[in-house]
Amino acid sequence: MPHELAVINCGQLVTLAGPARPRVGPELRELSLIADGALLVSDDRITRVGTRATIEPLIGGECEVVDAGGRVVMPGFVDAHTHPVFAGTRVNEFEERTQGTTYQEIAARGGGIQATVRATREATLAELVANGKRYASWFLRTGTTTVEAKSGYGLTLADELKILRAIKQLNDETPLRYVPTFLGAHDIPPEYKARRADYIKLLVAEMLPSVAREKLAEFCDVFCEAKVFTSDESRQILVAARSHGLGLRLHADQLTLSGGAQLAAELQTTTADHLEHADAEGIRALKSAGVQPVLLPGSVYALGSSRYPAAREMIDAGLAVVLATDFNPGSSPTPSMTMILSLAATHLKLVPAEAITAATVNAAYTLNRGHLVGSLEAEKIADFVIHDCDDYRELAYFFGLEHPWQVYASGRLVYERAQSRQNRERPDASVNDGALGFRQRTASWRGSLRRYR
Ligand code: NIG
Ligand code: FE
C-alpha cells in the first residue's frame, strides 16, 4: 500500500505552478498561490493540489492527515550554489576580518580557501561525512530540501574524489537531495603555484576523466577570477568538462570584473554565479546566451562589502535569476535561504515573491531538476515546508529566525520544530516535540552527527 498523506488548512499554499521552464520578468512575481489550500501525496509524489474544498472530499480512510493550522505551505528551497563538504572552520579569519584585514589579503598569505584545503586534505571520508551531516541538518531545519554541492577543498585527484564520494554518501544517508558539482578548479594548489599550467593539465587529463568515469558529478564549475583562474584557463577546463558530458557553471566576476560573464555567455554555461562586478555588457551577453545568473548576497554581506549584484537590471534584461546561499566556511557561512530572501529584499530590491521564485523553481531548472522539485504540482516530488507564518512575505521580513514548523522530503516528515504559536489549532500536539522529534525521526541517518542544536 502506498503511504497516502493529505496536508489541509494551508492558509497560503504557494505552489509556483506555471510554465515548465524558468520564470522571467513579471512571471517572477506569480506564485500561483491558493488561499485555504490543500495537497495530496502518495509515497514520494504530489498527486493533487487545490483548494481545501476540492481536496478534502478525496481524502481516503487510510490517509494520514496533517493540519497546517492556517500556515504558509510552499516547496522546499532549492539552494543552487553551496560548498557543504569541508573540514574545520575559518572562525579565526572571520575575527581578523572584523578588524579590517580583507578576504583577499588573507587568501594572498595562504589562508582562505587554502586553509580549508589543508584541513580537508587531512580529514577522512568518514569525518567529512560526519561534518556534512551536521550541515545537512541545518539546511533541512531552515527549509531547504535540495542543494547543489561543490567539491573544491581537495585540489588533488584523491582528495577531490574523497569530497565527491562524501557528497554521494550524504545524498544516500540524509533526507537532503544533493546535486554534485566538480570544482577542482577552485584555486591553484600551493604545490602548483609556480607551474599553474601543470595543474590545468592535471585537471583536464586526470581529474575530469576520473570524475566522469565514476559518475561523481553532474556539473563542473571554475573560480574564474583575475588572481585565480583566468578567463582563458577557465575556458580550457570547461571545454574539457563539456566533452565528458558535464554541465557547466562558473564563479564569475565575484571580486573583480574578470571576463566571467562573457565567458559564461560564450560557452553557454547553465549558470554564471556571483556577478557582483558584472557590467551591463556582461548582463546583455548572459541574456543572449540564455545563461541563468545565480546571485549570492550572503557572501557580499558576510565579506562586509556593499557591492551587491545588479539584480534589478538582470530582471529587467529578462534573465531568469536564481538566489542561493553559497554556504561555505569563508565567504558565506550560512545555510539559511530565508536569510538570503531577507538580503534579496533589502539589498537586491527584489519583492518577496520574486525572491521566492528565484529560490525554488528557477533554481531547480539550473540543476536539471525543474520537472521534479521547486514547485508543488502533481507528479513532482513531495518536498515541501510548512512555515510558521500567515503570509509568505514574512519569510523575508522577519529575519534571523527559523520559520519552518515542519519540513517534508519525498513525502516524509524530516524536521519538526518545538514551539509554535499557541493560538493555532494543532491536531496532535504530542508529535510536536521539536529537536527531539527531529533526532528520533532522523536517527537512521544522523548517527554520526556530532552536535545538534
Ligand atoms: O563562492 N569564490 C570562491 N569560492 C567561494 C568561497 C570559498 C571559501 O572562501 O572557502 C565563494 O565565495
Ligand atoms: Fe561559491
Short mmCIF file of C-alpha atoms and ligand atoms in Angstrom, two decimals:
data_model
loop_
_atom_site.label_atom_id
_atom_site.label_comp_id
_atom_site.label_asym_id
_atom_site.label_seq_id
_atom_site.Cartn_x
_atom_site.Cartn_y
_atom_site.Cartn_z
CA MET A 1 0.00 0.00 0.00
CA PRO A 2 1.41 3.43 -0.85
CA HIS A 3 1.68 5.90 2.01
CA GLU A 4 -1.07 8.49 1.49
CA LEU A 5 -0.73 11.92 3.05
CA ALA A 6 -3.01 14.96 2.95
CA VAL A 7 -1.96 18.42 4.06
CA ILE A 8 -5.00 20.55 4.75
CA ASN A 9 -5.73 24.02 6.10
CA CYS A 10 -2.84 25.73 4.30
CA GLY A 11 -3.59 29.44 4.79
CA GLN A 12 -1.44 30.18 1.76
CA LEU A 13 -0.42 27.29 -0.47
CA VAL A 14 2.41 28.78 -2.53
CA THR A 15 2.53 26.32 -5.44
CA LEU A 16 4.69 28.14 -8.03
CA ALA A 17 2.78 26.17 -10.64
CA GLY A 18 3.31 27.59 -14.10
CA PRO A 19 5.15 27.04 -17.35
CA ALA A 20 7.67 24.18 -17.29
CA ARG A 21 10.67 26.49 -17.60
CA PRO A 22 12.48 29.13 -15.56
CA ARG A 23 10.43 32.27 -14.89
CA VAL A 24 11.41 35.72 -16.16
CA GLY A 25 10.22 39.31 -15.90
CA PRO A 26 6.76 39.73 -14.37
CA GLU A 27 6.41 35.91 -14.11
CA LEU A 28 8.84 36.07 -11.18
CA ARG A 29 6.05 37.62 -9.10
CA GLU A 30 3.49 34.94 -9.96
CA LEU A 31 3.44 32.42 -7.16
CA SER A 32 0.17 30.65 -8.14
CA LEU A 33 -0.94 30.98 -4.56
CA ILE A 34 -4.02 29.11 -3.36
CA ALA A 35 -5.74 30.57 -0.30
CA ASP A 36 -7.03 27.87 2.08
CA GLY A 37 -5.32 25.19 0.03
CA ALA A 38 -4.57 21.51 0.45
CA LEU A 39 -2.45 18.88 -1.21
CA LEU A 40 -2.39 15.11 -1.52
CA VAL A 41 0.73 12.97 -1.54
CA SER A 42 1.19 9.32 -2.44
CA ASP A 43 4.54 7.90 -1.32
CA ASP A 44 7.13 10.41 -2.51
CA ARG A 45 4.96 12.23 -5.08
CA ILE A 46 2.39 15.00 -5.04
CA THR A 47 -0.86 13.77 -6.60
CA ARG A 48 -3.29 16.68 -6.24
CA VAL A 49 -3.06 20.35 -5.33
CA GLY A 50 -6.07 22.62 -4.90
CA THR A 51 -8.39 24.41 -2.53
CA ARG A 52 -9.31 22.67 0.68
CA ALA A 53 -12.88 22.36 -0.57
CA THR A 54 -11.80 20.42 -3.67
CA ILE A 55 -9.21 18.22 -1.96
CA GLU A 56 -10.92 17.22 1.28
CA PRO A 57 -13.62 15.05 -0.33
CA LEU A 58 -10.82 12.99 -1.94
CA ILE A 59 -9.17 12.03 1.35
CA GLY A 60 -9.47 8.28 1.87
CA GLY A 61 -9.69 6.33 5.12
CA GLU A 62 -6.04 5.20 5.11
CA CYS A 63 -4.72 8.67 4.51
CA GLU A 64 -2.59 10.43 7.14
CA VAL A 65 -3.87 13.99 7.56
CA VAL A 66 -1.64 16.91 8.56
CA ASP A 67 -3.43 20.09 9.59
CA ALA A 68 -1.19 23.02 8.64
CA GLY A 69 -3.14 25.26 11.02
CA GLY A 70 -3.55 28.08 8.52
CA ARG A 71 0.20 28.37 7.96
CA VAL A 72 2.12 29.03 4.73
CA VAL A 73 3.00 25.87 2.77
CA MET A 74 5.50 26.02 -0.06
CA PRO A 75 8.14 23.97 -1.90
CA GLY A 76 11.37 23.21 -0.09
CA PHE A 77 14.05 25.70 -1.08
CA VAL A 78 16.44 24.63 -3.84
CA ASP A 79 19.87 26.02 -2.96
CA ALA A 80 21.72 26.02 -6.28
CA HIS A 81 25.21 27.01 -5.03
CA THR A 82 26.83 25.51 -1.93
CA HIS A 83 30.23 24.26 -0.78
CA PRO A 84 28.97 21.94 2.00
CA VAL A 85 31.84 19.43 2.42
CA PHE A 86 34.92 20.74 4.24
CA ALA A 87 36.83 20.29 7.47
CA GLY A 88 37.29 22.87 10.19
CA THR A 89 36.04 26.43 10.26
CA ARG A 90 37.67 29.78 9.49
CA VAL A 91 36.37 31.50 12.58
CA ASN A 92 39.86 32.90 13.28
CA GLU A 93 39.92 34.62 9.86
CA PHE A 94 36.39 35.85 10.48
CA GLU A 95 37.55 37.55 13.65
CA GLU A 96 40.52 39.04 11.82
CA ARG A 97 38.28 40.42 9.10
CA THR A 98 36.25 42.28 11.73
CA GLN A 99 39.49 44.19 12.40
CA GLY A 100 39.98 45.24 8.79
CA THR A 101 42.05 42.51 7.11
CA THR A 102 40.42 41.67 3.79
CA TYR A 103 39.39 38.28 2.37
CA GLN A 104 41.88 38.79 -0.49
CA GLU A 105 44.73 39.67 1.90
CA ILE A 106 44.08 36.51 3.87
CA ALA A 107 43.99 34.46 0.65
CA ALA A 108 47.26 36.04 -0.57
CA ARG A 109 49.14 34.88 2.54
CA GLY A 110 47.92 31.29 2.13
CA GLY A 111 44.80 31.44 4.28
CA GLY A 112 41.25 31.47 2.94
CA ILE A 113 40.40 28.61 0.60
CA GLN A 114 43.93 27.20 1.12
CA ALA A 115 43.38 26.96 4.88
CA THR A 116 40.27 24.87 4.31
CA VAL A 117 42.13 22.80 1.70
CA ARG A 118 44.83 21.91 4.27
CA ALA A 119 42.22 20.82 6.83
CA THR A 120 40.13 18.94 4.28
CA ARG A 121 43.10 17.02 2.89
CA GLU A 122 43.82 15.76 6.41
CA ALA A 123 40.24 14.66 7.05
CA THR A 124 38.99 11.16 6.33
CA LEU A 125 35.93 10.44 4.24
CA ALA A 126 34.06 9.49 7.43
CA GLU A 127 34.97 12.78 9.10
CA LEU A 128 33.79 14.76 6.09
CA VAL A 129 30.52 12.85 6.04
CA ALA A 130 30.05 13.47 9.76
CA ASN A 131 30.59 17.23 9.28
CA GLY A 132 28.34 17.16 6.23
CA LYS A 133 25.52 15.54 8.21
CA ARG A 134 25.62 18.36 10.70
CA TYR A 135 25.26 20.87 7.86
CA ALA A 136 22.54 18.75 6.21
CA SER A 137 20.51 19.12 9.39
CA TRP A 138 20.98 22.90 9.19
CA PHE A 139 19.76 23.02 5.59
CA LEU A 140 16.71 20.93 6.41
CA ARG A 141 15.71 22.85 9.53
CA THR A 142 15.85 26.11 7.55
CA GLY A 143 13.56 24.70 4.87
CA THR A 144 15.99 23.61 2.13
CA THR A 145 15.41 20.18 0.62
CA THR A 146 17.77 20.25 -2.42
CA VAL A 147 21.32 21.59 -2.62
CA GLU A 148 23.85 21.81 -5.38
CA ALA A 149 27.10 20.69 -3.71
CA LYS A 150 30.57 21.57 -4.95
CA SER A 151 33.86 19.85 -4.24
CA GLY A 152 36.90 22.13 -4.33
CA TYR A 153 38.66 21.87 -0.99
CA GLY A 154 40.85 18.92 -2.01
CA LEU A 155 42.68 20.03 -5.17
CA THR A 156 44.37 16.63 -5.64
CA LEU A 157 42.72 13.78 -7.52
CA ALA A 158 42.37 11.67 -4.36
CA ASP A 159 41.05 14.50 -2.20
CA GLU A 160 38.57 15.76 -4.79
CA LEU A 161 37.26 12.20 -5.21
CA LYS A 162 37.02 11.91 -1.42
CA ILE A 163 34.82 15.02 -1.27
CA LEU A 164 32.62 13.89 -4.16
CA ARG A 165 32.21 10.48 -2.50
CA ALA A 166 31.23 12.25 0.71
CA ILE A 167 28.56 14.16 -1.24
CA LYS A 168 27.25 10.88 -2.67
CA GLN A 169 27.12 9.35 0.79
CA LEU A 170 25.33 12.40 2.19
CA ASN A 171 22.78 12.13 -0.61
CA ASP A 172 22.22 8.46 0.23
CA GLU A 173 22.19 8.78 4.01
CA THR A 174 20.33 12.04 4.70
CA PRO A 175 16.91 13.26 3.53
CA LEU A 176 18.59 16.19 1.76
CA ARG A 177 18.89 15.92 -2.04
CA TYR A 178 22.41 16.71 -3.35
CA VAL A 179 23.37 17.59 -6.92
CA PRO A 180 27.18 17.19 -7.18
CA THR A 181 29.50 19.64 -8.94
CA PHE A 182 33.24 19.13 -9.52
CA LEU A 183 35.13 22.29 -8.53
CA GLY A 184 38.72 21.05 -8.77
CA ALA A 185 39.39 24.50 -10.25
CA HIS A 186 38.54 26.33 -7.03
CA ASP A 187 42.12 27.51 -6.56
CA ILE A 188 45.64 26.72 -7.74
CA PRO A 189 47.05 24.40 -5.05
CA PRO A 190 50.22 25.72 -3.36
CA GLU A 191 52.41 22.93 -4.81
CA TYR A 192 51.46 24.13 -8.33
CA LYS A 193 51.80 27.89 -7.76
CA ALA A 194 54.99 28.11 -9.80
CA ARG A 195 53.67 25.86 -12.59
CA ARG A 196 49.98 26.58 -12.91
CA ALA A 197 49.77 25.18 -16.44
CA ASP A 198 50.60 21.75 -14.98
CA TYR A 199 47.63 21.96 -12.62
CA ILE A 200 45.34 22.72 -15.53
CA LYS A 201 46.81 19.73 -17.34
CA LEU A 202 46.11 17.58 -14.28
CA LEU A 203 42.53 18.82 -14.15
CA VAL A 204 41.95 18.14 -17.83
CA ALA A 205 43.90 14.92 -18.30
CA GLU A 206 43.30 13.14 -15.00
CA MET A 207 40.76 14.65 -12.67
CA LEU A 208 37.91 15.32 -15.09
CA PRO A 209 38.13 11.87 -16.74
CA SER A 210 38.12 10.12 -13.32
CA VAL A 211 35.21 12.16 -12.00
CA ALA A 212 33.24 11.49 -15.19
CA ARG A 213 34.12 7.79 -15.25
CA GLU A 214 32.90 7.32 -11.69
CA LYS A 215 29.84 9.48 -12.39
CA LEU A 216 30.57 11.51 -9.27
CA ALA A 217 29.49 14.89 -10.65
CA GLU A 218 26.75 16.30 -12.89
CA PHE A 219 28.36 19.72 -13.31
CA CYS A 220 31.80 21.30 -13.44
CA ASP A 221 32.49 24.77 -12.02
CA VAL A 222 35.57 27.03 -12.14
CA PHE A 223 36.50 30.03 -9.97
CA CYS A 224 37.19 32.50 -12.80
CA GLU A 225 38.88 35.48 -11.18
CA ALA A 226 41.90 37.62 -12.10
CA LYS A 227 44.06 36.12 -9.32
CA VAL A 228 42.67 32.57 -9.50
CA PHE A 229 41.80 31.04 -12.91
CA THR A 230 41.96 33.46 -15.83
CA SER A 231 39.28 33.51 -18.44
CA ASP A 232 41.50 31.50 -20.86
CA GLU A 233 42.34 28.88 -18.23
CA SER A 234 38.68 28.63 -17.23
CA ARG A 235 37.73 28.09 -20.87
CA GLN A 236 40.17 25.18 -21.25
CA ILE A 237 38.80 23.45 -18.18
CA LEU A 238 35.14 23.97 -19.03
CA VAL A 239 35.55 22.86 -22.64
CA ALA A 240 37.17 19.64 -21.38
CA ALA A 241 34.37 19.17 -18.82
CA ARG A 242 31.76 19.52 -21.52
CA SER A 243 33.49 16.85 -23.61
CA HIS A 244 32.96 14.47 -20.66
CA GLY A 245 29.24 15.22 -20.60
CA LEU A 246 29.27 17.51 -17.57
CA GLY A 247 27.02 20.57 -17.34
CA LEU A 248 28.79 23.88 -16.76
CA ARG A 249 28.60 26.54 -14.02
CA LEU A 250 31.01 29.40 -13.38
CA HIS A 251 32.07 31.59 -10.44
CA ALA A 252 32.07 34.81 -12.46
CA ASP A 253 33.00 38.44 -11.71
CA GLN A 254 32.78 37.98 -7.93
CA LEU A 255 35.68 40.09 -6.66
CA THR A 256 36.69 41.89 -9.86
CA LEU A 257 35.39 42.23 -13.41
CA SER A 258 37.35 39.31 -14.90
CA GLY A 259 35.50 38.42 -18.08
CA GLY A 260 33.46 35.77 -16.28
CA ALA A 261 30.05 36.77 -17.61
CA GLN A 262 31.45 36.99 -21.15
CA LEU A 263 33.00 33.53 -20.87
CA ALA A 264 29.79 32.05 -19.45
CA ALA A 265 27.91 33.53 -22.39
CA GLU A 266 30.46 32.29 -24.92
CA LEU A 267 30.25 28.73 -23.56
CA GLN A 268 26.52 28.94 -22.83
CA THR A 269 27.06 27.60 -19.35
CA THR A 270 23.94 26.72 -17.38
CA THR A 271 24.73 29.38 -14.78
CA ALA A 272 27.03 32.30 -14.05
CA ASP A 273 27.31 32.74 -10.31
CA HIS A 274 28.06 35.78 -8.09
CA LEU A 275 28.32 38.56 -10.75
CA GLU A 276 28.82 41.33 -8.19
CA HIS A 277 31.11 43.11 -10.67
CA ALA A 278 29.37 42.17 -13.92
CA ASP A 279 28.63 45.18 -16.12
CA ALA A 280 25.75 45.98 -18.49
CA GLU A 281 27.57 44.32 -21.37
CA GLY A 282 28.03 41.14 -19.36
CA ILE A 283 24.33 41.13 -18.47
CA ARG A 284 23.39 41.53 -22.13
CA ALA A 285 25.72 38.69 -23.08
CA LEU A 286 24.15 36.38 -20.47
CA LYS A 287 20.71 37.20 -21.80
CA SER A 288 21.54 36.46 -25.42
CA ALA A 289 23.20 33.17 -24.43
CA GLY A 290 20.35 32.05 -22.13
CA VAL A 291 22.60 31.74 -19.04
CA GLN A 292 20.89 31.91 -15.62
CA PRO A 293 22.53 34.20 -13.03
CA VAL A 294 22.89 32.73 -9.54
CA LEU A 295 23.07 35.60 -7.06
CA LEU A 296 24.73 35.08 -3.69
CA PRO A 297 24.07 38.07 -1.44
CA GLY A 298 25.13 36.07 1.65
CA SER A 299 28.76 36.28 0.57
CA VAL A 300 28.54 40.02 -0.06
CA TYR A 301 27.04 40.51 3.37
CA ALA A 302 29.48 38.23 5.19
CA LEU A 303 32.50 39.81 3.49
CA GLY A 304 31.28 43.19 4.73
CA SER A 305 31.03 44.50 1.21
CA SER A 306 28.32 46.72 -0.16
CA ARG A 307 28.84 45.66 -3.77
CA TYR A 308 25.68 43.61 -4.36
CA PRO A 309 24.93 42.27 -7.86
CA ALA A 310 22.72 44.36 -10.13
CA ALA A 311 19.69 42.12 -9.69
CA ARG A 312 17.05 44.57 -10.91
CA GLU A 313 18.99 45.25 -14.10
CA MET A 314 19.23 41.49 -14.63
CA ILE A 315 15.49 41.05 -14.15
CA ASP A 316 14.80 43.99 -16.46
CA ALA A 317 17.07 42.39 -19.06
CA GLY A 318 14.89 39.26 -18.92
CA LEU A 319 17.26 36.95 -17.03
CA ALA A 320 15.83 34.02 -15.04
CA VAL A 321 17.52 34.95 -11.77
CA VAL A 322 18.33 32.44 -9.03
CA LEU A 323 19.21 33.03 -5.38
CA ALA A 324 21.45 30.73 -3.36
CA THR A 325 23.40 30.74 -0.08
CA ASP A 326 26.95 29.96 -1.31
CA PHE A 327 27.23 28.11 2.03
CA ASN A 328 30.99 27.75 2.72
CA PRO A 329 33.39 28.27 5.63
CA GLY A 330 34.88 31.51 4.28
CA SER A 331 32.77 33.99 2.39
CA SER A 332 29.27 32.81 3.31
CA PRO A 333 28.83 30.67 6.40
CA THR A 334 25.02 30.50 6.27
CA PRO A 335 22.78 27.61 5.23
CA SER A 336 19.66 29.77 5.54
CA MET A 337 17.68 30.55 2.40
CA THR A 338 15.32 32.77 4.40
CA MET A 339 18.35 34.89 5.37
CA ILE A 340 19.04 35.12 1.62
CA LEU A 341 15.42 36.17 0.98
CA SER A 342 15.87 38.96 3.50
CA LEU A 343 19.11 40.14 1.85
CA ALA A 344 17.49 39.90 -1.58
CA ALA A 345 14.64 42.14 -0.46
CA THR A 346 16.80 44.65 1.39
CA HIS A 347 19.84 44.86 -0.88
CA LEU A 348 18.85 43.44 -4.27
CA LYS A 349 15.45 45.14 -4.16
CA LEU A 350 13.53 42.02 -5.11
CA VAL A 351 9.95 41.79 -3.91
CA PRO A 352 9.47 38.71 -1.73
CA ALA A 353 7.59 36.86 -4.49
CA GLU A 354 10.47 37.35 -6.94
CA ALA A 355 12.94 36.13 -4.34
CA ILE A 356 10.87 33.01 -3.61
CA THR A 357 10.64 32.13 -7.32
CA ALA A 358 14.42 32.61 -7.61
CA ALA A 359 14.98 30.34 -4.60
CA THR A 360 12.77 27.47 -5.74
CA VAL A 361 11.59 26.82 -9.27
CA ASN A 362 14.24 28.89 -11.09
CA ALA A 363 16.96 27.24 -9.04
CA ALA A 364 15.59 23.77 -9.81
CA TYR A 365 15.90 24.37 -13.56
CA THR A 366 19.61 25.16 -13.22
CA LEU A 367 20.09 21.70 -11.70
CA ASN A 368 18.12 19.84 -14.41
CA ARG A 369 15.53 19.13 -11.72
CA GLY A 370 12.79 21.52 -12.88
CA HIS A 371 10.49 18.58 -13.62
CA LEU A 372 10.99 17.13 -10.13
CA VAL A 373 11.30 19.86 -7.49
CA GLY A 374 10.86 23.61 -6.99
CA SER A 375 7.07 23.79 -7.27
CA LEU A 376 4.06 21.98 -5.82
CA GLU A 377 2.39 20.30 -8.79
CA ALA A 378 1.02 16.81 -9.45
CA GLU A 379 3.76 14.26 -10.19
CA LYS A 380 6.55 16.29 -8.65
CA ILE A 381 8.47 15.04 -5.61
CA ALA A 382 6.72 15.91 -2.34
CA ASP A 383 9.43 18.20 -0.91
CA PHE A 384 7.55 20.90 0.96
CA VAL A 385 7.73 23.07 4.05
CA ILE A 386 5.06 24.30 6.45
CA HIS A 387 6.34 27.71 7.56
CA ASP A 388 5.03 29.09 10.83
CA CYS A 389 3.63 32.31 9.39
CA ASP A 390 0.43 33.63 7.83
CA ASP A 391 1.84 35.45 4.81
CA TYR A 392 4.73 34.28 2.60
CA ARG A 393 6.23 37.79 2.70
CA GLU A 394 7.04 37.23 6.38
CA LEU A 395 9.83 34.85 5.27
CA ALA A 396 11.84 37.82 4.00
CA TYR A 397 10.50 40.30 6.56
CA PHE A 398 11.13 38.61 9.91
CA PHE A 399 14.80 37.80 9.60
CA GLY A 400 17.28 35.96 11.79
CA LEU A 401 14.89 33.23 12.83
CA GLU A 402 13.91 29.84 11.54
CA HIS A 403 10.44 29.82 10.01
CA PRO A 404 9.81 26.12 9.29
CA TRP A 405 7.34 24.32 11.52
CA GLN A 406 7.57 21.06 9.58
CA VAL A 407 9.76 20.02 6.66
CA TYR A 408 8.92 17.11 4.34
CA ALA A 409 11.26 15.45 1.84
CA SER A 410 9.96 12.77 -0.54
CA GLY A 411 6.67 12.87 1.37
CA ARG A 412 8.30 12.08 4.74
CA LEU A 413 8.48 14.35 7.77
CA VAL A 414 12.19 15.08 8.25
CA TYR A 415 12.12 18.02 10.66
CA GLU A 416 9.64 19.37 13.14
CA ARG A 417 10.08 22.35 15.42
CA ALA A 418 9.15 22.55 19.07
CA GLN A 419 7.41 25.81 19.85
CA SER A 420 4.77 27.13 17.54
CA ARG A 421 2.23 29.81 18.05
CA GLN A 422 -0.14 28.72 20.73
CA ASN A 423 -3.24 30.08 19.07
CA ARG A 424 -3.10 27.66 16.16
CA GLU A 425 -5.21 24.59 16.12
CA ARG A 426 -2.91 21.57 16.17
CA PRO A 427 -4.17 18.08 15.55
CA ASP A 428 -1.60 16.26 17.66
CA ALA A 429 0.48 18.37 19.97
CA SER A 430 2.32 15.30 21.23
CA VAL A 431 4.19 14.82 17.97
CA ASN A 432 5.24 18.46 18.00
CA ASP A 433 8.34 17.74 20.01
CA GLY A 434 10.89 19.75 18.10
CA ALA A 435 14.54 18.88 18.19
CA LEU A 436 13.87 15.62 19.96
CA GLY A 437 11.44 14.60 17.23
CA PHE A 438 13.97 15.52 14.60
CA ARG A 439 16.55 13.39 16.32
CA GLN A 440 14.24 10.42 16.57
CA ARG A 441 12.95 10.64 13.05
CA THR A 442 16.35 11.03 11.53
CA ALA A 443 18.18 8.62 13.78
CA SER A 444 18.96 6.34 10.87
CA TRP A 445 20.93 8.97 9.00
CA ARG A 446 22.20 11.32 11.63
CA GLY A 447 24.07 8.61 13.52
CA SER A 448 27.44 10.27 13.32
CA LEU A 449 26.19 13.85 13.56
CA ARG A 450 28.49 15.41 16.08
CA ARG A 451 26.26 18.06 17.52
CA TYR A 452 22.73 19.10 17.09
CA ARG A 453 21.43 22.38 18.37
O1 NIG B 1 31.87 31.26 -3.74
N1 NIG B 1 34.60 32.24 -4.69
C1 NIG B 1 35.05 31.15 -4.44
N2 NIG B 1 34.52 30.27 -3.62
C2 NIG B 1 33.70 30.58 -2.52
C3 NIG B 1 34.48 30.92 -1.31
C4 NIG B 1 35.04 29.74 -0.71
C5 NIG B 1 35.80 29.99 0.55
O2 NIG B 1 36.08 31.14 0.95
O3 NIG B 1 36.12 28.96 1.17
C6 NIG B 1 32.65 31.58 -2.88
O4 NIG B 1 32.55 32.70 -2.31
FE FE B 2 30.87 29.71 -4.29
#
